[in-house]
GROMACS .gro file of N, CA and C in nm:
model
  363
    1UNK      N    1 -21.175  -2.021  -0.919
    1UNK     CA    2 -21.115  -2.063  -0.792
    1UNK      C    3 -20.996  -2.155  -0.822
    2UNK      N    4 -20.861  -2.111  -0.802
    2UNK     CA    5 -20.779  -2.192  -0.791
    2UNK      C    6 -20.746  -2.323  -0.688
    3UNK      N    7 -20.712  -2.447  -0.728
    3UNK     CA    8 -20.759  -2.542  -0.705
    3UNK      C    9 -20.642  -2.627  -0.649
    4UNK      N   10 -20.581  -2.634  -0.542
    4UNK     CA   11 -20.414  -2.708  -0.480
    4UNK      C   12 -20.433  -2.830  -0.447
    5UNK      N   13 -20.335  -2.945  -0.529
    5UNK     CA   14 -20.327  -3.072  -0.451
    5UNK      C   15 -20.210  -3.148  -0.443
    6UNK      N   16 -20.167  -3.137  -0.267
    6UNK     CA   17 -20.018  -3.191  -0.236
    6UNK      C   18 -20.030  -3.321  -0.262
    7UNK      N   19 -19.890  -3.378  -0.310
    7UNK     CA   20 -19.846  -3.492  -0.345
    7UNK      C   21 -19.672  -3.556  -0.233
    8UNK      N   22 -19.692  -3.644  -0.276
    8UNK     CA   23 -19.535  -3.668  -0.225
    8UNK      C   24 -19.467  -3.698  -0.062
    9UNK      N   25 -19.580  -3.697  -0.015
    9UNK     CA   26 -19.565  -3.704   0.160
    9UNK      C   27 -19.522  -3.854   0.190
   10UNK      N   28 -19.467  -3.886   0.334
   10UNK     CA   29 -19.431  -4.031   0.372
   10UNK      C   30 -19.415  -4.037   0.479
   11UNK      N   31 -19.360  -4.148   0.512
   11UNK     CA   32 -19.187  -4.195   0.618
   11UNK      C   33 -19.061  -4.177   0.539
   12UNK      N   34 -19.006  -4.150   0.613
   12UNK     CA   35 -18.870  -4.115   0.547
   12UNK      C   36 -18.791  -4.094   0.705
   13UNK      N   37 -18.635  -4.159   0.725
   13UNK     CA   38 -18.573  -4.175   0.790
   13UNK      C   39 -18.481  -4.026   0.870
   14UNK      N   40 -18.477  -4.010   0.945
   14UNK     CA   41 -18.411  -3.885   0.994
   14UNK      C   42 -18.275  -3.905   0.925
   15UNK      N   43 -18.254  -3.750   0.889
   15UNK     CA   44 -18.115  -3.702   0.792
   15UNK      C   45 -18.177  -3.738   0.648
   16UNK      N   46 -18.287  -3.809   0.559
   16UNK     CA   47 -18.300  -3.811   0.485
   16UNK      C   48 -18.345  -3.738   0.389
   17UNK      N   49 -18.406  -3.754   0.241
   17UNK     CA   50 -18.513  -3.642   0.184
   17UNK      C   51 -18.612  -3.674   0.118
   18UNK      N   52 -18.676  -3.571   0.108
   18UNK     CA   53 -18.835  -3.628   0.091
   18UNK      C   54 -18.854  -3.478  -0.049
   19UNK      N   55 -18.927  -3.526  -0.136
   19UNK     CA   56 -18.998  -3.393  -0.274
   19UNK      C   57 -19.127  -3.398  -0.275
   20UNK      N   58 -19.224  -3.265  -0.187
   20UNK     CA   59 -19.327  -3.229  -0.186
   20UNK      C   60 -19.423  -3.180  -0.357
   21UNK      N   61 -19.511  -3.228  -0.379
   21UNK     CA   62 -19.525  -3.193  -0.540
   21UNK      C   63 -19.666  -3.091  -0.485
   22UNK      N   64 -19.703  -2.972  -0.537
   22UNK     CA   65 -19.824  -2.965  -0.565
   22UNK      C   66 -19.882  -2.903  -0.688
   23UNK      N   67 -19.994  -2.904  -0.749
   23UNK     CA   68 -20.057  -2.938  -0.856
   23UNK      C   69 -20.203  -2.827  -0.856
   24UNK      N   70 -20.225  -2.728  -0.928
   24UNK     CA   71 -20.290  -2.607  -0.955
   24UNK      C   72 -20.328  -2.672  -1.071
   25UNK      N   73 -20.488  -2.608  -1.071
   25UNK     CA   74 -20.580  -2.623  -1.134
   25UNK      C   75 -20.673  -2.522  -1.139
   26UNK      N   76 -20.760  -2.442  -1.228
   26UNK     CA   77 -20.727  -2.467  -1.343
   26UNK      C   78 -20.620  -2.408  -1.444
   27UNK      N   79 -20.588  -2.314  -1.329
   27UNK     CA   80 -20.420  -2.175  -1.385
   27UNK      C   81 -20.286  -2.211  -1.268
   28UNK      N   82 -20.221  -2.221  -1.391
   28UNK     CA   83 -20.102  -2.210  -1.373
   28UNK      C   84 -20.054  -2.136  -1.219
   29UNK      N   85 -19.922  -2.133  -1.174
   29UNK     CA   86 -19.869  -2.027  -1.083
   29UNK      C   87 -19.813  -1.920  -1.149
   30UNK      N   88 -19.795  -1.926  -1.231
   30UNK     CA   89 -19.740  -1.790  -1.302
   30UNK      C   90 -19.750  -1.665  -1.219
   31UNK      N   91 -19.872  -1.633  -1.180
   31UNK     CA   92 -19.922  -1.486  -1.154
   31UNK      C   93 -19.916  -1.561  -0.939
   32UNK      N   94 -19.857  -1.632  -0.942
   32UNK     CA   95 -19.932  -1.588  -0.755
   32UNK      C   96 -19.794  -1.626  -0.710
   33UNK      N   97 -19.825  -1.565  -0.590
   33UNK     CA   98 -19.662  -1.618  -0.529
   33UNK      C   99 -19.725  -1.759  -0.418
   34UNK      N  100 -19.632  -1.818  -0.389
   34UNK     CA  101 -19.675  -1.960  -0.346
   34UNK      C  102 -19.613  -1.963  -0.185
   35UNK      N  103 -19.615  -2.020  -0.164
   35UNK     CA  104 -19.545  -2.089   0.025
   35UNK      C  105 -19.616  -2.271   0.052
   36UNK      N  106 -19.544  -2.299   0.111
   36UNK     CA  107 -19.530  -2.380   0.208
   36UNK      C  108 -19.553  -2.358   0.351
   37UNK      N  109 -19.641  -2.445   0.393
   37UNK     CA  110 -19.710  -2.423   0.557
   37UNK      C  111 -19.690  -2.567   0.644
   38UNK      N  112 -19.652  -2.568   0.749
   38UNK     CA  113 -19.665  -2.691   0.805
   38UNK      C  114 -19.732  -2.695   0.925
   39UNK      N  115 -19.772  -2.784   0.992
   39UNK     CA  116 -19.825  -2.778   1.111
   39UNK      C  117 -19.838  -2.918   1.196
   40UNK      N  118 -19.735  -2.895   1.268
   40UNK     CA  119 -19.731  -2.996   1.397
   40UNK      C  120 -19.839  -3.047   1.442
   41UNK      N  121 -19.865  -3.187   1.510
   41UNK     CA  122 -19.966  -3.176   1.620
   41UNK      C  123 -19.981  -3.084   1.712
   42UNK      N  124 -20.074  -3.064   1.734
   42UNK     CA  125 -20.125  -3.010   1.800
   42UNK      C  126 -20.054  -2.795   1.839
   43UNK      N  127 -19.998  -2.795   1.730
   43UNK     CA  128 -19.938  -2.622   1.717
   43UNK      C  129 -20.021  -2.569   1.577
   44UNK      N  130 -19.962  -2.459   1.564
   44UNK     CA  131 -20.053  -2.364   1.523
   44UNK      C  132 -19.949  -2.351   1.350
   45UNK      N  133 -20.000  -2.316   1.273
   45UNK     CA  134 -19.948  -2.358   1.085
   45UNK      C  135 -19.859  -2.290   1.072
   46UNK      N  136 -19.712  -2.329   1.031
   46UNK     CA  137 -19.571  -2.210   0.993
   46UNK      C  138 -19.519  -2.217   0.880
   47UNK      N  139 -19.510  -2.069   0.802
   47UNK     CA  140 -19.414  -2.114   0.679
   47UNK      C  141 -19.290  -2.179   0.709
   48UNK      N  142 -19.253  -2.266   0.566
   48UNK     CA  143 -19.147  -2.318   0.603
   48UNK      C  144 -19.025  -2.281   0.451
   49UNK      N  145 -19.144  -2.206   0.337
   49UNK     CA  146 -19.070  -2.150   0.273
   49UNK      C  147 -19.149  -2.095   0.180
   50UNK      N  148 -19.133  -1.946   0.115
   50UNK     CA  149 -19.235  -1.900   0.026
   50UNK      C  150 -19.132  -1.823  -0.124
   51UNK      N  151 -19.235  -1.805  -0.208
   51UNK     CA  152 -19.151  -1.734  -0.334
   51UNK      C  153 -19.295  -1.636  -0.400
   52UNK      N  154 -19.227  -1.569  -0.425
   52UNK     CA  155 -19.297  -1.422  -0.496
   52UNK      C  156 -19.264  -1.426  -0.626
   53UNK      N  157 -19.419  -1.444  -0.701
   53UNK     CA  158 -19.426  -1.468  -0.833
   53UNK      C  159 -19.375  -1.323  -0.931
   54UNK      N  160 -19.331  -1.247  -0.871
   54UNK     CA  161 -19.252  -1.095  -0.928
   54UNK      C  162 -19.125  -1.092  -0.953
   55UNK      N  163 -19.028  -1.150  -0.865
   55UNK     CA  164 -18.899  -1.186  -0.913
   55UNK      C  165 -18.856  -1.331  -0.880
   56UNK      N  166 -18.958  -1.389  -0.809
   56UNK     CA  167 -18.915  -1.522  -0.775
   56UNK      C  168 -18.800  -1.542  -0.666
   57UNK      N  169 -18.811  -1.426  -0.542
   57UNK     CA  170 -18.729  -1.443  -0.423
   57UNK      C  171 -18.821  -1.496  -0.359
   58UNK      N  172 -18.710  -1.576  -0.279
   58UNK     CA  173 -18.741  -1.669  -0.183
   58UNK      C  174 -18.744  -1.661  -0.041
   59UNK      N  175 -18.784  -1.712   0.027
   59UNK     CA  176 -18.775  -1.684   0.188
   59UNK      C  177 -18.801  -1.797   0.275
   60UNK      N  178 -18.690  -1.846   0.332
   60UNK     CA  179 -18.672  -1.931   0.434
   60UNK      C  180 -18.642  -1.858   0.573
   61UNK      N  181 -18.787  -1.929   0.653
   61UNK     CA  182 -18.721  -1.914   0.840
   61UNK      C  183 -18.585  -1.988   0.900
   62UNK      N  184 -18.582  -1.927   0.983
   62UNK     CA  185 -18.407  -2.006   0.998
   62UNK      C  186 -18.467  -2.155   1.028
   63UNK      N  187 -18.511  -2.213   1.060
   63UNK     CA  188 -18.544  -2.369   1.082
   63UNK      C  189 -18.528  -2.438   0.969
   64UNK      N  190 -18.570  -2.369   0.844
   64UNK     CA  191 -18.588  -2.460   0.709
   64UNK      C  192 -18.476  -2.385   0.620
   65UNK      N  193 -18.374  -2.273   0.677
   65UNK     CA  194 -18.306  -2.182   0.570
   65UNK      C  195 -18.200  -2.312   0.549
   66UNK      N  196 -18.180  -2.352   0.397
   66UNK     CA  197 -18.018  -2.422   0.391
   66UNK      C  198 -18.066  -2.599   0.355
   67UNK      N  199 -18.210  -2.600   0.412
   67UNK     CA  200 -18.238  -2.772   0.401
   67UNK      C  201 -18.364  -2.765   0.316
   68UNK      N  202 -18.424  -2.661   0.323
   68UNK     CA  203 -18.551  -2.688   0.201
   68UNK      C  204 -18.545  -2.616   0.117
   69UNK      N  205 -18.603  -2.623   0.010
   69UNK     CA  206 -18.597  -2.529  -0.114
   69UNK      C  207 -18.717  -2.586  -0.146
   70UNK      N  208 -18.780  -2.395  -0.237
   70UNK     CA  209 -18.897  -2.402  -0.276
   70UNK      C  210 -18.884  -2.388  -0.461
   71UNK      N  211 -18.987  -2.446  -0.475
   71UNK     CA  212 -18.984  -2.371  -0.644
   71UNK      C  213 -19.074  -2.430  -0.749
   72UNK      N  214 -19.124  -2.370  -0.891
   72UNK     CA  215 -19.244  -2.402  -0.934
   72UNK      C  216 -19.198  -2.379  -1.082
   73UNK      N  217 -19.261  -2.472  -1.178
   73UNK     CA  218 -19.288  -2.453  -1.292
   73UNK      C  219 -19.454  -2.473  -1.357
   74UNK      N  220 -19.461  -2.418  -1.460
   74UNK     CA  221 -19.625  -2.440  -1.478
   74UNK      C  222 -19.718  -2.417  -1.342
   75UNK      N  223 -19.800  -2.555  -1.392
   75UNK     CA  224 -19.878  -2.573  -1.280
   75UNK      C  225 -19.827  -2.657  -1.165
   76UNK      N  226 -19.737  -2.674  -1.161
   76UNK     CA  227 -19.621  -2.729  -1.040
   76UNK      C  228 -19.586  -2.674  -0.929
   77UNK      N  229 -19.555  -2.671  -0.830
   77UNK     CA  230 -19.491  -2.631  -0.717
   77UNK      C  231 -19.365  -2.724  -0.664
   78UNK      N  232 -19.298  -2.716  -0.570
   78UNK     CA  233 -19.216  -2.853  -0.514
   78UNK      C  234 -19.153  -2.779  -0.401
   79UNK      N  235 -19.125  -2.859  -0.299
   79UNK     CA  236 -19.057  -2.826  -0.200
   79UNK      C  237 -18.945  -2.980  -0.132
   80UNK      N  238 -18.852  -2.921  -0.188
   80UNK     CA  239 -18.744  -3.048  -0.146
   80UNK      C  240 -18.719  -3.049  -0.042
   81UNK      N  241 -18.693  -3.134   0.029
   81UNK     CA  242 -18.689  -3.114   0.178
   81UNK      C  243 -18.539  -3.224   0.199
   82UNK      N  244 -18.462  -3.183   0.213
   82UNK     CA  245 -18.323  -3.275   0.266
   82UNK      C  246 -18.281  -3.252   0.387
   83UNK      N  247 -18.193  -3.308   0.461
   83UNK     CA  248 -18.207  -3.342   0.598
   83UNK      C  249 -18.265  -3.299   0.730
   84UNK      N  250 -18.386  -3.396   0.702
   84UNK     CA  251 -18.455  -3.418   0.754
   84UNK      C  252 -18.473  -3.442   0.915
   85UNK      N  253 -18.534  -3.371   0.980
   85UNK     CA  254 -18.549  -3.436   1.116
   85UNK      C  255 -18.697  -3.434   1.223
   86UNK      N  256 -18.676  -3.517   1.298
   86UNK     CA  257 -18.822  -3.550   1.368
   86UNK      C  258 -18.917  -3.447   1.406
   87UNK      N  259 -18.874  -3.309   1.417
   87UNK     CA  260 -18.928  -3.242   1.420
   87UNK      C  261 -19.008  -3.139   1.339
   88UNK      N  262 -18.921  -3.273   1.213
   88UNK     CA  263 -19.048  -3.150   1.081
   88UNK      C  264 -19.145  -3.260   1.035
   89UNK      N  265 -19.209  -3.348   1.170
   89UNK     CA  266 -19.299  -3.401   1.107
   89UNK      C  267 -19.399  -3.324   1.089
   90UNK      N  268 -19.510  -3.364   1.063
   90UNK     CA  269 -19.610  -3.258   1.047
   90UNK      C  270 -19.703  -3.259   0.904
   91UNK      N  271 -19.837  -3.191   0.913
   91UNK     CA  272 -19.843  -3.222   0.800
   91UNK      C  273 -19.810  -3.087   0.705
   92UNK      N  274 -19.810  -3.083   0.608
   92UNK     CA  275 -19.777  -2.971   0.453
   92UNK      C  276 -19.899  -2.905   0.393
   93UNK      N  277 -19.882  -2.809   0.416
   93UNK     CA  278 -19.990  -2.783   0.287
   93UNK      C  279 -19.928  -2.675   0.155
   94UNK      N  280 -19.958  -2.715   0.073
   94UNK     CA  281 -19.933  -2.589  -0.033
   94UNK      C  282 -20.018  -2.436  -0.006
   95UNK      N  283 -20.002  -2.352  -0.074
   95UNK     CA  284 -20.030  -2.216  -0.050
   95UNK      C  285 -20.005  -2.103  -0.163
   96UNK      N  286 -20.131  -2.074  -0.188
   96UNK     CA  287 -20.105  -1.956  -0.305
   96UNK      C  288 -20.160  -1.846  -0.289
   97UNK      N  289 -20.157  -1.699  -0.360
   97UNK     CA  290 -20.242  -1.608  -0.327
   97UNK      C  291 -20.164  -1.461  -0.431
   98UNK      N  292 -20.240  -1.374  -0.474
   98UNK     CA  293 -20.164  -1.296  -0.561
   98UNK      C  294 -20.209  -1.119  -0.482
   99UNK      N  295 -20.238  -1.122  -0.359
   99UNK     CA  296 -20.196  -1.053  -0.270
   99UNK      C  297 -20.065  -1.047  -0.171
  100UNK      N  298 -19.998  -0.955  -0.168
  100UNK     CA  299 -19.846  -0.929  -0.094
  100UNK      C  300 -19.775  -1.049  -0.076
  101UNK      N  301 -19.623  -1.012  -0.073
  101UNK     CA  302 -19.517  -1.119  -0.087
  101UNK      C  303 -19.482  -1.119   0.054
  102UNK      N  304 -19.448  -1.265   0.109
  102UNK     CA  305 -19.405  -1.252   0.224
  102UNK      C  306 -19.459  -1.462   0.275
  103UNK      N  307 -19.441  -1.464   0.425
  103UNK     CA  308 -19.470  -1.587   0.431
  103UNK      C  309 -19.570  -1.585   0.508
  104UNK      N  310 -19.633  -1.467   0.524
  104UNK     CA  311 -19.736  -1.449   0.629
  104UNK      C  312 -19.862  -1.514   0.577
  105UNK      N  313 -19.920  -1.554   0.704
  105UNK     CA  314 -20.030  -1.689   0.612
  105UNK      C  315 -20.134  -1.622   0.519
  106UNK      N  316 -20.215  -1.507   0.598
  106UNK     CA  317 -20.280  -1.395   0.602
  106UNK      C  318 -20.242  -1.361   0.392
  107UNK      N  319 -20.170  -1.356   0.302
  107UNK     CA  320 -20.173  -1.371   0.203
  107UNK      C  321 -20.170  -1.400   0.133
  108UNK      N  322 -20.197  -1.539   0.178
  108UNK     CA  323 -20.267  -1.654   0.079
  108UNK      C  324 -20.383  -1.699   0.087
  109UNK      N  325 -20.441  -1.666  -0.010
  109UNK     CA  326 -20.577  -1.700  -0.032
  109UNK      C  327 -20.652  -1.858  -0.074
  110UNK      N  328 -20.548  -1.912  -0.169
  110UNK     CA  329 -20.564  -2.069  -0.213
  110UNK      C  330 -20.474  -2.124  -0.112
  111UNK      N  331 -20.517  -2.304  -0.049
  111UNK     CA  332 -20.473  -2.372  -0.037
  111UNK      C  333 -20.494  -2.510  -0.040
  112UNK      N  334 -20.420  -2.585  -0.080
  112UNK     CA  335 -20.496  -2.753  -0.037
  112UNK      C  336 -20.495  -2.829   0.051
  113UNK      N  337 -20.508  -2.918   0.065
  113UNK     CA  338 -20.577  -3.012   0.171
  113UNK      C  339 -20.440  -3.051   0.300
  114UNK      N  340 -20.345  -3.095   0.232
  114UNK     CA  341 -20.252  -3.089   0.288
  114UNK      C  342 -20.216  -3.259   0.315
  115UNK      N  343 -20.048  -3.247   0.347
  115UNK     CA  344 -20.030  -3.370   0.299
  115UNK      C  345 -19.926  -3.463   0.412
  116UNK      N  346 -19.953  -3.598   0.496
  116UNK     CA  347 -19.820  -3.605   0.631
  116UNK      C  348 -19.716  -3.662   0.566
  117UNK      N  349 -19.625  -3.589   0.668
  117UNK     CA  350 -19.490  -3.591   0.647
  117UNK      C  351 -19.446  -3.648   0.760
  118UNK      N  352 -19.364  -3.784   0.815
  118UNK     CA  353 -19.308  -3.852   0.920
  118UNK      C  354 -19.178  -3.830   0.899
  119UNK      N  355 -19.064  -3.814   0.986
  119UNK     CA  356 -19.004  -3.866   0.983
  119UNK      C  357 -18.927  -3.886   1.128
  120UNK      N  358 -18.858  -4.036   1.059
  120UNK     CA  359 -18.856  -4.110   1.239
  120UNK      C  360 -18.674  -4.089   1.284
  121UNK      N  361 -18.679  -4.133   1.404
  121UNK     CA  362 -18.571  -4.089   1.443
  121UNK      C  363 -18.474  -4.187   1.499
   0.00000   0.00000   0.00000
């Protein structure tokens, strides 16, 4: 059972940036493709950016295309997040799974706990 734990969450000031870490155990990402999930109060969980462990394309929704970037080494993940705004508070979770590429939640099988993200305005 692969094993996810987000790091890196805060306050952080609107327009600013914030580096999401997460941390696989006991294998590597090598073999899975990964995403990023967030979820507002009280709404329902959205990618906010995923990568396919086959060629390593990426996929941003237009909300996060241009301000976040995803990407992984080892047992690493990261999701940079630069300008920032109140509406991506929320909390994070990491996301893995080595069924189909895409950001659909539905193919990811690992995830962790998940991690808040403020930021004020």
């Amino acid at each position: 059972q692969l094993q996810l734990a987000e790091s890196g969450g805060g306050l952080v000031q609107a327009g600013g940036s914030l580096r999401l870490s997460c941390e696989s155990s006991p294998w590597t990402f090598e073999h899975y493709n990964i995403a990023w999930f967030y979820q507002a109060h009280g709404k329902d969980r959205e990618a906010v950016a995923c990568m396919s462990s086959y060629n390593l394309a990426t996929r941003y929704p237009p909300p996060w295309k241009g301000r976040f970037t995803i990407s992984k080494s080892g047992n690493m993940a990261f999701l940079q997040m630069n300008n920032l705004r109140s509406e991506d508070t929320g909390i994070y979770f990491c996301a893995a799974g080595d069924y189909g590429t895409g950001c659909d939640s539905s193919f990811y099988k690992y995830w962790g706990r998940g991690i808040q993200v403020t930021v004020s305005s």
